[in-house]
Amino acid sequence: MSVRLAGRAAASLLVLAACAVIAVSAATAARSKANLRVTAKTQTTVSLAWDSFGSQNYVLHFWKDGNWVKVTLPRTQTSYTWTGLLPNVEYSFWVKSGTSASDLVIVKTNPDLSSPSAPGNLRIDSVTASQISIAWDASTDDTGIAEYLVSVSPHEGNLIWTGATSAKLVGLAPLTEYTFTVKARDFGYNFSPLSDAVSATTEASTDTTPPTAPTNLRVSDQDGCGEVELNWTQSTDNQDPQSAIRYRIFINGAPDPLGFTPIGTGKTITYGVVDGVNTFVLKAVDSAGNVSAPSNSYPIVLNICF
């Protein structure tokens, strides 16, 4: 499976394990007539109520982000509203008083069907031979903005997700015009319209020295279906920091067809192209467009799933 799917599978196992723990806790506690129930819900809130039970303060449990969050409430309080939730997500709750516990209640928040507004006033803040900084005015949304996606043309390996209303694009080629757009995503995974586009041309560079070659390239098969993780020792350059150096991936002598060009890192995930032997090689590219000598080659046998 992919890394993303593997992460979801692990999260599901955590939820199942957590529910198993709660089932044991609830089983060992005296059953009560707590009648824990949902009284209202929105896209971002769940209101709960329960009947008076037990003999001690109430401890309300809430499964969030892989952990049980607890809040202690006085015996005079038999209701509570959780806020700051995400739309269209299932949440689990139970409440305990001493050795008495309610049943587990699972509720899904309402879906968010409204898109954010487009980011406004996209503008260029600064330009060098290898970097362009941009900024924009925040979008608005009924459930809040989760992040922004900055798109760059030509791509140059830059595709940036950010929670801020500014971004710095690095590893750009000199004397090249770049065009930028931004769109927002809310917590319901609705995307805004694109912002207006803005363009800028990088400055000239006198750099003619290529980076050092990447070294110690090694490749591991991630899921038995052609997905691989590449790791290497990063290149250095006479002018650029390592954070600005891009890496071109070659598989069996040809550029990676997915077009991955990671920036400022020593690892990435990509995919093999044929059943059998796939040989991976990297080259580093600095912001002036100088290309390094190739890394060591790394052959690995892969089975491609169709």
Short mmCIF file of C-alpha atoms in Angstrom, two decimals:
data_model
loop_
_atom_site.label_atom_id
_atom_site.label_comp_id
_atom_site.label_asym_id
_atom_site.label_seq_id
_atom_site.Cartn_x
_atom_site.Cartn_y
_atom_site.Cartn_z
CA MET A 1 0.00 0.00 0.00
CA SER A 2 1.07 3.61 -0.34
CA VAL A 3 2.49 5.62 2.57
CA ARG A 4 -0.76 7.55 2.83
CA LEU A 5 -2.85 4.38 2.89
CA ALA A 6 -0.48 2.79 5.38
CA GLY A 7 -0.93 5.84 7.62
CA ARG A 8 -4.70 5.49 7.43
CA ALA A 9 -4.48 1.77 8.24
CA ALA A 10 -2.30 2.54 11.27
CA ALA A 11 -4.76 5.22 12.41
CA SER A 12 -7.63 2.73 12.10
CA LEU A 13 -5.73 0.22 14.22
CA LEU A 14 -5.17 2.92 16.85
CA VAL A 15 -8.89 3.69 16.96
CA LEU A 16 -9.77 0.00 17.26
CA ALA A 17 -7.22 -0.46 20.02
CA ALA A 18 -8.50 2.62 21.85
CA CYS A 19 -12.09 1.44 21.59
CA ALA A 20 -11.01 -1.96 22.92
CA VAL A 21 -9.43 -0.26 25.95
CA ILE A 22 -12.60 1.74 26.54
CA ALA A 23 -14.71 -1.40 26.18
CA VAL A 24 -12.66 -3.06 28.92
CA SER A 25 -12.83 0.06 31.12
CA ALA A 26 -16.56 0.34 30.66
CA ALA A 27 -17.01 -3.38 31.27
CA THR A 28 -15.14 -3.21 34.58
CA ALA A 29 -17.08 -0.13 35.68
CA ALA A 30 -20.56 -0.56 37.03
CA ARG A 31 -23.14 -0.07 34.29
CA SER A 32 -25.30 2.98 34.85
CA LYS A 33 -28.31 4.73 33.47
CA ALA A 34 -26.15 7.61 32.29
CA ASN A 35 -28.04 7.91 29.00
CA LEU A 36 -25.19 9.77 27.30
CA ARG A 37 -26.63 11.36 24.17
CA VAL A 38 -26.01 13.93 21.48
CA THR A 39 -28.27 16.96 21.82
CA ALA A 40 -26.93 19.05 18.95
CA LYS A 41 -24.14 19.08 16.38
CA THR A 42 -22.75 21.36 13.71
CA GLN A 43 -19.80 21.15 11.35
CA THR A 44 -17.38 21.93 14.20
CA THR A 45 -19.22 21.21 17.48
CA VAL A 46 -20.92 18.33 19.30
CA SER A 47 -23.18 18.97 22.30
CA LEU A 48 -23.65 16.11 24.78
CA ALA A 49 -25.91 15.53 27.77
CA TRP A 50 -26.37 12.73 30.29
CA ASP A 51 -28.53 11.87 33.26
CA SER A 52 -27.15 12.27 36.75
CA PHE A 53 -25.37 9.11 37.87
CA GLY A 54 -22.49 7.92 40.06
CA SER A 55 -21.12 9.59 43.14
CA GLN A 56 -18.10 11.59 41.97
CA ASN A 57 -17.31 14.36 39.51
CA TYR A 58 -17.86 13.48 35.87
CA VAL A 59 -14.90 12.77 33.61
CA LEU A 60 -15.84 13.15 29.96
CA HIS A 61 -13.58 11.29 27.51
CA PHE A 62 -13.13 12.35 23.89
CA TRP A 63 -11.09 10.50 21.23
CA LYS A 64 -9.09 13.10 19.27
CA ASP A 65 -5.90 12.91 17.20
CA GLY A 66 -4.99 9.43 18.43
CA ASN A 67 -5.51 10.14 22.14
CA TRP A 68 -8.27 10.24 24.70
CA VAL A 69 -8.76 13.82 25.86
CA LYS A 70 -10.40 14.18 29.29
CA VAL A 71 -12.29 17.00 30.95
CA THR A 72 -13.46 16.89 34.57
CA LEU A 73 -16.85 18.42 35.30
CA PRO A 74 -18.71 19.07 38.58
CA ARG A 75 -21.66 16.87 39.48
CA THR A 76 -23.96 19.84 38.95
CA GLN A 77 -23.09 19.82 35.23
CA THR A 78 -24.66 17.15 33.03
CA SER A 79 -23.95 18.62 29.62
CA TYR A 80 -20.95 19.74 27.61
CA THR A 81 -20.15 21.08 24.13
CA TRP A 82 -16.94 20.14 22.34
CA THR A 83 -15.77 22.83 19.93
CA GLY A 84 -13.03 23.12 17.34
CA LEU A 85 -13.91 19.83 15.62
CA LEU A 86 -13.53 18.99 11.95
CA PRO A 87 -16.47 18.63 9.55
CA ASN A 88 -17.73 15.21 8.50
CA VAL A 89 -15.54 13.32 10.99
CA GLU A 90 -16.59 10.60 13.44
CA TYR A 91 -15.79 11.29 17.11
CA SER A 92 -16.17 8.99 20.13
CA PHE A 93 -17.27 10.03 23.63
CA TRP A 94 -17.98 8.43 27.01
CA VAL A 95 -18.40 9.74 30.52
CA LYS A 96 -17.47 8.22 33.87
CA SER A 97 -18.26 8.93 37.52
CA GLY A 98 -16.28 6.90 40.01
CA THR A 99 -16.82 3.25 39.08
CA SER A 100 -19.85 3.97 36.89
CA ALA A 101 -19.55 4.65 33.16
CA SER A 102 -21.78 5.43 30.23
CA ASP A 103 -21.90 3.62 26.94
CA LEU A 104 -19.61 4.79 24.15
CA VAL A 105 -21.30 7.31 21.83
CA ILE A 106 -20.02 7.80 18.28
CA VAL A 107 -21.20 10.81 16.27
CA LYS A 108 -20.20 12.34 12.95
CA THR A 109 -20.10 16.10 12.60
CA ASN A 110 -22.05 17.73 9.79
CA PRO A 111 -20.37 17.95 6.39
CA ASP A 112 -18.97 21.22 5.09
CA LEU A 113 -20.24 21.90 1.59
CA SER A 114 -19.19 25.53 1.22
CA SER A 115 -15.95 26.53 -0.48
CA PRO A 116 -13.65 29.25 0.89
CA SER A 117 -13.28 32.54 -0.88
CA ALA A 118 -10.34 32.96 -3.24
CA PRO A 119 -7.14 34.35 -1.72
CA GLY A 120 -6.85 38.06 -2.56
CA ASN A 121 -4.15 40.54 -3.45
CA LEU A 122 -1.49 37.99 -4.46
CA ARG A 123 1.76 39.96 -4.72
CA ILE A 124 5.52 39.65 -5.13
CA ASP A 125 7.50 40.56 -2.02
CA SER A 126 11.10 39.95 -3.12
CA VAL A 127 13.12 38.51 -6.01
CA THR A 128 16.69 37.15 -6.29
CA ALA A 129 18.40 34.95 -8.87
CA SER A 130 17.09 31.79 -7.18
CA GLN A 131 14.20 32.80 -4.91
CA ILE A 132 10.88 34.62 -5.12
CA SER A 133 8.80 35.47 -2.05
CA ILE A 134 5.07 36.02 -2.42
CA ALA A 135 2.21 36.97 -0.08
CA TRP A 136 -1.59 37.20 -0.23
CA ASP A 137 -4.63 38.19 1.80
CA ALA A 138 -6.37 35.43 3.74
CA SER A 139 -9.41 33.60 2.41
CA THR A 140 -12.59 33.41 4.49
CA ASP A 141 -14.63 30.29 5.28
CA ASP A 142 -17.37 29.15 7.66
CA THR A 143 -15.19 26.39 9.21
CA GLY A 144 -11.79 28.02 8.86
CA ILE A 145 -8.85 27.70 6.48
CA ALA A 146 -6.71 24.57 6.83
CA GLU A 147 -3.98 25.51 4.35
CA TYR A 148 -3.10 27.13 1.04
CA LEU A 149 -1.72 25.52 -2.10
CA VAL A 150 0.80 27.61 -4.05
CA SER A 151 1.24 26.54 -7.67
CA VAL A 152 4.21 27.60 -9.78
CA SER A 153 4.67 27.60 -13.55
CA PRO A 154 7.13 26.37 -14.72
CA HIS A 155 6.99 23.85 -11.89
CA GLU A 156 10.71 23.61 -10.92
CA GLY A 157 9.81 21.16 -8.16
CA ASN A 158 7.87 23.75 -6.17
CA LEU A 159 4.36 22.84 -5.01
CA ILE A 160 3.86 24.31 -1.58
CA TRP A 161 1.21 23.65 1.06
CA THR A 162 1.32 26.28 3.78
CA GLY A 163 -0.82 27.49 6.65
CA ALA A 164 0.65 30.98 6.37
CA THR A 165 -0.36 33.74 3.93
CA SER A 166 3.13 33.95 2.44
CA ALA A 167 5.64 31.59 0.84
CA LYS A 168 9.22 31.57 -0.41
CA LEU A 169 9.93 29.64 -3.62
CA VAL A 170 13.53 28.41 -3.74
CA GLY A 171 15.78 26.67 -6.23
CA LEU A 172 14.52 28.75 -9.16
CA ALA A 173 16.47 29.25 -12.37
CA PRO A 174 17.94 32.72 -13.07
CA LEU A 175 16.49 35.01 -15.75
CA THR A 176 13.28 32.97 -15.85
CA GLU A 177 9.72 34.22 -15.59
CA TYR A 178 7.56 32.40 -13.03
CA THR A 179 3.81 32.66 -12.62
CA PHE A 180 2.07 31.97 -9.31
CA THR A 181 -1.47 31.22 -8.21
CA VAL A 182 -2.86 30.30 -4.78
CA LYS A 183 -5.99 28.50 -3.63
CA ALA A 184 -7.28 27.77 -0.15
CA ARG A 185 -8.54 24.51 1.38
CA ASP A 186 -10.96 24.43 4.31
CA PHE A 187 -11.33 21.70 6.92
CA GLY A 188 -14.08 20.08 4.87
CA TYR A 189 -11.61 19.60 1.99
CA ASN A 190 -13.36 22.17 -0.16
CA PHE A 191 -11.07 24.23 -2.38
CA SER A 192 -11.48 27.90 -3.19
CA PRO A 193 -11.30 29.38 -6.67
CA LEU A 194 -7.79 30.28 -7.77
CA SER A 195 -6.41 33.67 -6.91
CA ASP A 196 -5.44 36.04 -9.67
CA ALA A 197 -2.07 35.10 -11.16
CA VAL A 198 1.07 37.13 -10.58
CA SER A 199 4.41 36.82 -12.40
CA ALA A 200 8.02 37.77 -11.72
CA THR A 201 11.38 37.18 -13.42
CA THR A 202 14.37 36.04 -11.41
CA GLU A 203 17.58 38.05 -11.57
CA ALA A 204 20.74 37.10 -13.45
CA SER A 205 23.37 34.88 -11.83
CA THR A 206 27.13 34.63 -12.38
CA ASP A 207 27.31 31.16 -10.84
CA THR A 208 28.80 28.55 -13.20
CA THR A 209 29.92 25.96 -10.63
CA PRO A 210 27.70 22.86 -10.28
CA PRO A 211 26.86 21.30 -6.92
CA THR A 212 28.71 18.24 -5.70
CA ALA A 213 27.20 14.92 -6.73
CA PRO A 214 24.71 13.30 -4.33
CA THR A 215 26.31 10.32 -2.58
CA ASN A 216 25.27 7.15 -0.78
CA LEU A 217 22.06 6.73 -2.78
CA ARG A 218 20.08 3.78 -1.45
CA VAL A 219 16.63 2.54 -2.40
CA SER A 220 14.14 0.43 -0.45
CA ASP A 221 10.96 -1.21 -1.72
CA GLN A 222 8.10 0.26 0.29
CA ASP A 223 5.06 -1.87 -0.47
CA GLY A 224 5.99 -4.56 -2.98
CA CYS A 225 3.99 -2.73 -5.64
CA GLY A 226 6.65 -0.51 -7.19
CA GLU A 227 6.69 2.21 -4.55
CA VAL A 228 10.21 2.98 -3.33
CA GLU A 229 11.88 5.28 -0.83
CA LEU A 230 15.09 6.97 -1.98
CA ASN A 231 17.63 8.17 0.59
CA TRP A 232 20.93 9.94 -0.10
CA THR A 233 23.55 12.27 1.32
CA GLN A 234 22.72 15.78 0.15
CA SER A 235 24.90 17.78 -2.22
CA THR A 236 26.62 21.05 -1.38
CA ASP A 237 27.11 24.12 -3.56
CA ASN A 238 29.45 27.11 -3.68
CA GLN A 239 26.57 29.60 -3.46
CA ASP A 240 23.28 27.87 -2.64
CA PRO A 241 22.35 26.44 0.75
CA GLN A 242 21.33 22.78 0.74
CA SER A 243 17.71 23.88 1.16
CA ALA A 244 17.80 25.36 -2.38
CA ILE A 245 19.34 22.39 -4.20
CA ARG A 246 16.97 20.33 -6.37
CA TYR A 247 17.42 16.68 -7.28
CA ARG A 248 16.54 15.09 -10.60
CA ILE A 249 15.65 11.40 -10.50
CA PHE A 250 16.58 9.06 -13.33
CA ILE A 251 15.22 5.52 -13.65
CA ASN A 252 16.90 3.14 -16.09
CA GLY A 253 18.64 6.12 -17.68
CA ALA A 254 15.50 8.19 -18.31
CA PRO A 255 13.98 11.03 -16.23
CA ASP A 256 11.41 9.92 -13.65
CA PRO A 257 8.13 10.03 -15.60
CA LEU A 258 6.33 11.41 -12.54
CA GLY A 259 8.54 14.50 -12.71
CA PHE A 260 9.53 14.43 -9.03
CA THR A 261 12.26 17.01 -8.29
CA PRO A 262 12.61 17.14 -4.50
CA ILE A 263 14.22 20.26 -3.04
CA GLY A 264 16.47 20.59 -0.01
CA THR A 265 16.05 17.04 1.24
CA GLY A 266 17.87 13.72 1.35
CA LYS A 267 14.89 11.47 0.78
CA THR A 268 11.77 11.10 -1.31
CA ILE A 269 9.24 8.52 -2.49
CA THR A 270 8.68 7.59 -6.11
CA TYR A 271 7.77 4.52 -8.21
CA GLY A 272 9.54 2.02 -10.42
CA VAL A 273 8.69 1.93 -14.10
CA VAL A 274 9.12 -1.73 -15.12
CA ASP A 275 8.71 -5.20 -13.67
CA GLY A 276 12.19 -6.39 -12.85
CA VAL A 277 15.33 -4.34 -12.41
CA ASN A 278 14.92 -0.57 -11.94
CA THR A 279 18.17 1.38 -11.61
CA PHE A 280 17.95 4.75 -9.83
CA VAL A 281 20.40 7.66 -10.19
CA LEU A 282 20.25 11.25 -8.90
CA LYS A 283 21.71 14.52 -10.15
CA ALA A 284 21.73 17.77 -8.16
CA VAL A 285 20.79 21.13 -9.71
CA ASP A 286 21.59 24.49 -8.15
CA SER A 287 19.55 27.66 -8.51
CA ALA A 288 21.63 28.79 -11.49
CA GLY A 289 20.74 25.60 -13.35
CA ASN A 290 24.16 23.96 -13.00
CA VAL A 291 23.88 20.16 -12.95
CA SER A 292 26.10 17.91 -10.84
CA ALA A 293 27.76 14.66 -11.81
CA PRO A 294 25.51 11.63 -11.22
CA SER A 295 25.22 9.87 -7.89
CA ASN A 296 26.03 6.21 -7.51
CA SER A 297 23.48 3.98 -9.26
CA TYR A 298 21.23 1.71 -7.24
CA PRO A 299 19.50 -1.25 -8.95
CA ILE A 300 16.49 -2.91 -7.30
CA VAL A 301 14.06 -5.58 -8.51
CA LEU A 302 10.45 -4.39 -8.33
CA ASN A 303 7.06 -5.88 -9.07
CA ILE A 304 4.78 -3.25 -10.58
CA CYS A 305 1.07 -3.58 -9.76
CA PHE A 306 -1.43 -2.77 -12.50
#
